[in-house]
Short mmCIF file of C-alpha atoms in Angstrom, two decimals:
data_model
loop_
_atom_site.label_atom_id
_atom_site.label_comp_id
_atom_site.label_asym_id
_atom_site.label_seq_id
_atom_site.Cartn_x
_atom_site.Cartn_y
_atom_site.Cartn_z
CA MET A 1 74.74 55.90 42.94
CA ILE A 2 71.90 57.72 41.16
CA GLY A 3 68.17 57.33 42.49
CA VAL A 4 64.17 56.50 42.11
CA THR A 5 63.09 58.78 43.19
CA ALA A 6 59.03 58.71 42.47
CA THR A 7 57.43 61.36 41.11
CA THR A 8 53.94 62.39 39.28
CA GLN A 9 53.39 60.81 36.04
CA SER A 10 52.89 63.35 33.51
CA ALA A 11 53.01 64.02 29.92
CA SER A 12 56.80 65.01 30.06
CA ASN A 13 57.70 62.17 32.77
CA PRO A 14 55.85 58.97 31.49
CA SER A 15 57.77 57.38 33.76
CA GLY A 16 57.16 58.67 37.27
CA VAL A 17 60.31 59.37 37.59
CA ALA A 18 62.35 62.23 36.86
CA MET A 19 65.47 62.06 34.91
CA PRO A 20 68.66 62.42 37.17
CA SER A 21 70.26 66.27 36.50
CA GLY A 22 73.68 66.90 37.68
CA ASP A 23 76.48 65.36 38.91
CA LEU A 24 77.23 62.66 41.65
CA PRO A 25 79.68 62.43 44.03
CA GLY A 26 82.72 60.84 41.80
CA TRP A 27 80.61 61.10 38.41
CA LYS A 28 80.27 64.36 36.60
CA GLN A 29 77.17 63.83 33.90
CA VAL A 30 78.18 63.81 30.26
CA PHE A 31 75.26 62.58 28.30
CA SER A 32 71.56 63.15 29.20
CA ASP A 33 68.41 62.76 27.15
CA ASN A 34 65.09 62.56 27.61
CA PHE A 35 63.34 62.36 24.34
CA SER A 36 61.64 65.89 24.38
CA THR A 37 62.10 65.72 20.33
CA SER A 38 59.28 64.10 18.51
CA VAL A 39 60.28 62.22 15.41
CA PRO A 40 57.92 60.15 13.70
CA LEU A 41 58.78 56.18 12.23
CA GLY A 42 60.48 56.14 9.53
CA GLY A 43 63.35 59.05 11.04
CA PHE A 44 65.84 56.44 11.86
CA SER A 45 66.74 56.43 8.10
CA GLY A 46 69.75 57.01 6.36
CA CYS A 47 72.39 55.44 9.15
CA THR A 48 75.83 55.18 8.03
CA ASP A 49 78.32 53.91 9.75
CA GLY A 50 81.06 56.56 10.39
CA GLN A 51 84.79 56.06 11.21
CA THR A 52 83.96 56.68 15.13
CA ILE A 53 80.66 56.64 16.93
CA MET A 54 80.39 60.30 17.16
CA SER A 55 80.55 60.64 12.91
CA SER A 56 78.10 58.03 12.84
CA THR A 57 74.94 59.71 12.26
CA CYS A 58 71.36 58.62 10.92
CA THR A 59 70.37 61.57 8.43
CA GLY A 60 66.58 61.74 9.02
CA LEU A 61 66.83 62.96 12.03
CA PRO A 62 66.37 66.41 13.28
CA SER A 63 70.04 67.77 14.08
CA SER A 64 69.07 67.68 17.85
CA VAL A 65 68.63 63.66 17.52
CA ALA A 66 71.24 63.53 15.29
CA SER A 67 74.07 65.25 17.54
CA GLN A 68 72.80 62.41 20.22
CA LEU A 69 72.23 59.53 18.60
CA TRP A 70 72.80 56.80 16.42
CA ALA A 71 71.83 53.73 15.40
CA TYR A 72 72.33 50.64 13.45
CA PRO A 73 71.73 51.22 9.62
CA ASP A 74 69.55 49.12 7.95
CA GLY A 75 70.47 45.41 6.68
CA TRP A 76 72.87 44.80 9.18
CA SER A 77 71.98 41.58 11.04
CA ASP A 78 71.23 40.82 14.69
CA THR A 79 72.97 38.37 17.01
CA SER A 80 70.98 35.24 16.62
CA GLY A 81 70.90 35.75 12.90
CA ASN A 82 66.98 35.34 12.85
CA GLY A 83 66.37 39.00 12.92
CA GLN A 84 67.39 42.71 11.04
CA TYR A 85 68.39 46.12 12.26
CA THR A 86 65.88 48.38 10.63
CA PRO A 87 65.77 51.29 12.34
CA SER A 88 63.55 53.15 9.70
CA GLN A 89 60.67 50.46 10.34
CA VAL A 90 61.01 49.95 14.31
CA LEU A 91 62.40 53.27 16.06
CA SER A 92 60.72 57.15 17.20
CA ILE A 93 60.35 59.26 19.64
CA HIS A 94 56.97 60.42 21.30
CA ASN A 95 55.28 61.53 24.62
CA ASN A 96 58.90 61.96 26.17
CA MET A 97 59.46 58.27 25.08
CA LEU A 98 61.92 56.49 22.99
CA ASP A 99 59.62 53.43 21.03
CA TYR A 100 60.95 50.49 19.82
CA TYR A 101 58.36 48.46 17.60
CA LEU A 102 59.56 45.35 16.51
CA HIS A 103 57.40 43.40 15.04
CA THR A 104 57.83 41.44 11.43
CA SER A 105 57.29 42.75 7.91
CA GLY A 106 56.83 40.07 4.80
CA SER A 107 59.70 37.05 6.61
CA THR A 108 61.57 39.73 8.23
CA HIS A 109 62.16 40.31 11.75
CA MET A 110 62.60 43.84 12.44
CA VAL A 111 65.22 45.07 15.72
CA ALA A 112 66.81 47.79 16.63
CA ALA A 113 69.74 48.99 17.94
CA VAL A 114 70.25 52.61 19.00
CA VAL A 115 74.01 53.98 20.34
CA PRO A 116 74.08 57.55 22.42
CA LYS A 117 76.23 59.50 21.18
CA ILE A 118 78.08 60.23 24.50
CA PRO A 119 81.34 63.40 24.50
CA ASP A 120 84.77 63.04 25.16
CA GLY A 121 85.40 59.05 24.73
CA VAL A 122 88.46 58.18 23.87
CA SER A 123 89.14 58.82 19.83
CA GLY A 124 85.81 59.82 19.21
CA ASN A 125 84.06 56.48 20.63
CA GLY A 126 82.96 54.90 24.14
CA LEU A 127 84.52 55.87 27.53
CA GLN A 128 86.81 54.35 29.57
CA TYR A 129 84.97 53.58 32.69
CA GLY A 130 81.56 55.07 33.41
CA ALA A 131 77.84 54.96 34.73
CA TYR A 132 75.13 54.46 33.01
CA ALA A 133 71.18 54.41 33.76
CA ILE A 134 68.18 53.73 31.74
CA ARG A 135 64.13 53.80 32.45
CA PHE A 136 62.38 51.29 30.83
CA LYS A 137 59.59 48.93 29.95
CA SER A 138 58.42 46.79 27.83
CA ASP A 139 55.49 44.81 26.49
CA LEU A 140 56.26 41.15 27.21
CA ILE A 141 56.79 40.08 23.30
CA ALA A 142 57.79 36.61 23.19
CA GLY A 143 60.99 35.37 20.85
CA TYR A 144 62.43 39.15 21.24
CA LYS A 145 65.36 40.56 24.32
CA THR A 146 67.14 43.38 25.31
CA ALA A 147 70.74 43.50 25.47
CA PHE A 148 71.39 47.01 26.53
CA LEU A 149 75.41 47.18 26.91
CA LEU A 150 78.76 48.77 26.87
CA TRP A 151 80.76 47.35 24.06
CA PRO A 152 84.93 47.27 23.28
CA ASP A 153 85.35 49.90 20.95
CA SER A 154 88.05 47.82 19.92
CA GLY A 155 85.52 45.08 18.67
CA ILE A 156 88.32 42.05 19.73
CA TRP A 157 85.30 39.40 21.63
CA PRO A 158 85.49 37.71 24.27
CA ALA A 159 89.25 39.13 24.96
CA ASP A 160 87.91 42.68 25.85
CA GLY A 161 85.29 41.87 27.75
CA GLU A 162 81.38 43.49 27.89
CA ILE A 163 79.10 44.50 29.57
CA ASP A 164 75.14 43.38 29.94
CA PHE A 165 72.59 45.27 31.48
CA PRO A 166 69.35 44.94 31.07
CA GLU A 167 69.68 41.77 29.77
CA GLY A 168 67.20 38.93 29.18
CA ASN A 169 63.81 37.72 26.96
CA LEU A 170 60.92 40.30 26.94
CA ASN A 171 58.91 37.79 28.27
CA GLY A 172 60.88 36.58 31.22
CA THR A 173 63.25 38.04 33.12
CA ILE A 174 66.16 41.16 33.73
CA GLY A 175 69.34 40.00 34.24
CA ALA A 176 73.06 41.78 33.94
CA TYR A 177 76.27 39.65 32.88
CA MET A 178 79.74 40.84 32.72
CA HIS A 179 81.69 39.66 30.61
CA GLN A 180 85.49 39.09 31.48
CA MET A 181 88.75 41.02 30.61
CA ASN A 182 90.73 38.38 28.96
CA ALA A 183 88.39 35.97 28.57
CA THR A 184 88.80 33.32 25.70
CA SER A 185 85.29 31.98 25.57
CA GLY A 186 82.13 33.59 25.87
CA SER A 187 81.09 31.43 29.40
CA GLN A 188 84.21 33.01 31.10
CA GLN A 189 81.19 36.42 32.33
CA ASN A 190 79.94 36.74 35.98
CA ALA A 191 75.74 36.26 35.54
CA TYR A 192 73.76 37.89 38.34
CA SER A 193 69.46 37.21 38.18
CA THR A 194 66.11 38.51 39.32
CA ASN A 195 62.75 37.71 39.82
CA THR A 196 62.04 40.81 37.70
CA THR A 197 59.53 40.99 34.52
CA TYR A 198 59.67 44.05 31.43
CA SER A 199 56.52 45.04 31.80
CA SER A 200 56.70 47.75 34.74
CA TRP A 201 58.81 51.10 34.62
CA HIS A 202 62.02 50.30 35.93
CA THR A 203 65.82 52.14 36.43
CA ALA A 204 69.27 50.18 35.47
CA VAL A 205 72.43 51.30 36.10
CA ILE A 206 75.56 50.02 35.03
CA GLU A 207 78.88 51.25 37.46
CA TRP A 208 81.38 50.43 36.00
CA THR A 209 85.39 51.21 36.99
CA PRO A 210 89.15 49.92 37.57
CA THR A 211 87.86 47.47 40.45
CA THR A 212 84.28 47.18 40.04
CA CYS A 213 81.74 46.67 38.36
CA ARG A 214 78.28 46.49 40.08
CA PHE A 215 74.49 46.36 38.59
CA ILE A 216 71.36 47.79 40.30
CA LEU A 217 68.06 47.83 39.43
CA ASP A 218 65.40 50.00 40.22
CA GLY A 219 67.79 51.29 43.83
CA GLN A 220 68.72 47.89 44.73
CA ILE A 221 72.25 46.11 44.08
CA ILE A 222 71.49 42.93 42.08
CA GLY A 223 75.76 42.06 41.62
CA THR A 224 78.91 42.80 42.07
CA SER A 225 82.36 42.08 40.49
CA VAL A 226 85.69 42.71 42.04
CA SER A 227 87.81 41.01 39.56
CA LEU A 228 88.52 40.32 35.36
CA ILE A 229 87.14 44.16 34.94
CA PRO A 230 87.14 45.05 31.02
CA ASN A 231 89.72 47.68 30.76
CA THR A 232 89.78 48.80 27.56
CA PRO A 233 87.18 51.95 25.95
CA MET A 234 83.28 50.90 25.43
CA HIS A 235 80.60 52.20 23.51
CA TRP A 236 77.21 52.22 24.82
CA VAL A 237 74.80 50.44 22.55
CA LEU A 238 70.97 50.24 23.46
CA GLN A 239 70.05 47.43 21.41
CA ALA A 240 66.64 45.25 21.16
CA GLU A 241 67.08 42.04 19.60
CA THR A 242 65.48 38.58 18.31
CA ALA A 243 65.83 35.84 21.25
CA LEU A 244 69.39 33.30 21.06
CA SER A 245 67.30 30.30 21.52
CA GLY A 246 63.74 28.86 20.20
CA GLY A 247 64.12 29.77 16.92
CA ALA A 248 62.77 33.02 14.92
CA PRO A 249 59.59 34.94 16.50
CA ALA A 250 57.01 34.12 15.32
CA SER A 251 55.42 36.19 12.12
CA SER A 252 52.49 37.80 14.53
CA VAL A 253 54.25 38.73 17.05
CA SER A 254 55.01 41.97 17.94
CA GLY A 255 54.98 44.35 20.43
CA HIS A 256 57.23 47.61 22.01
CA ILE A 257 60.02 48.87 24.02
CA TYR A 258 60.11 52.16 25.51
CA ILE A 259 62.68 54.31 27.11
CA ALA A 260 62.11 57.40 29.28
CA TRP A 261 65.66 58.33 30.02
CA ILE A 262 69.01 57.68 29.54
CA THR A 263 72.05 59.74 30.78
CA ALA A 264 76.05 58.27 31.48
CA TYR A 265 78.72 59.96 33.54
CA ALA A 266 82.42 60.00 33.60
CA GLN A 267 83.80 59.15 36.73
CA ASP A 268 85.57 62.63 38.06
CA ALA A 269 87.72 61.34 41.53
CA GLY A 270 87.15 65.72 42.48
CA LEU A 271 83.81 65.37 42.66
#
């Protein structure tokens, strides 16, 4: 669906693959961000959780960025309970990249979760079906992971499912997971593995339709689910957190995740 045509790396295109522009057959592009507005460390501050994704905001951001992105507020605990979302100390935008600086300060293992504010979602929240593409790489950081995911607006889990890609420990390999609709346990999922590490630039694509959930890494399909597909609206969360096993990260460990661009599409049968 979404190509990974190589171009020349430059200051405005650090990953060597330009962000897709325009609609595709069956898909209408509804969101894109190539991080052209710089934000210093500390800019993702004043983040508050509104009644909807679109009304949630980070008051420290320039208005052009705040209209596109929100982040989980400082002080929220991450999934493992070993880390703390601290966007004011983790996130910045520079050199046309969104930068997550994962590190420990005092006894706090600092992580972040960014939420793209995609227009035309259901009741100001997520889309019901869509395609999502991200260009990313990371240092190989022990004790931390990505779980870039689609999370049900309802918050009802595991019954309303979950879609995760790319997910994996940053010093490991990239995987994909579709948690099944009407599940009663988080283990009811389709899992797809790769031998690909985070250390170089990659493009990951989720295609989510009523009949198919497909995962594409660098132009190659790594897994397709065709049953028990989640069917309620979901919002996109670019979540970096502490690993779920192995205990808390060592305090001396730190590193960066870089995202060059993100884009999202809604289904459109007329295209």
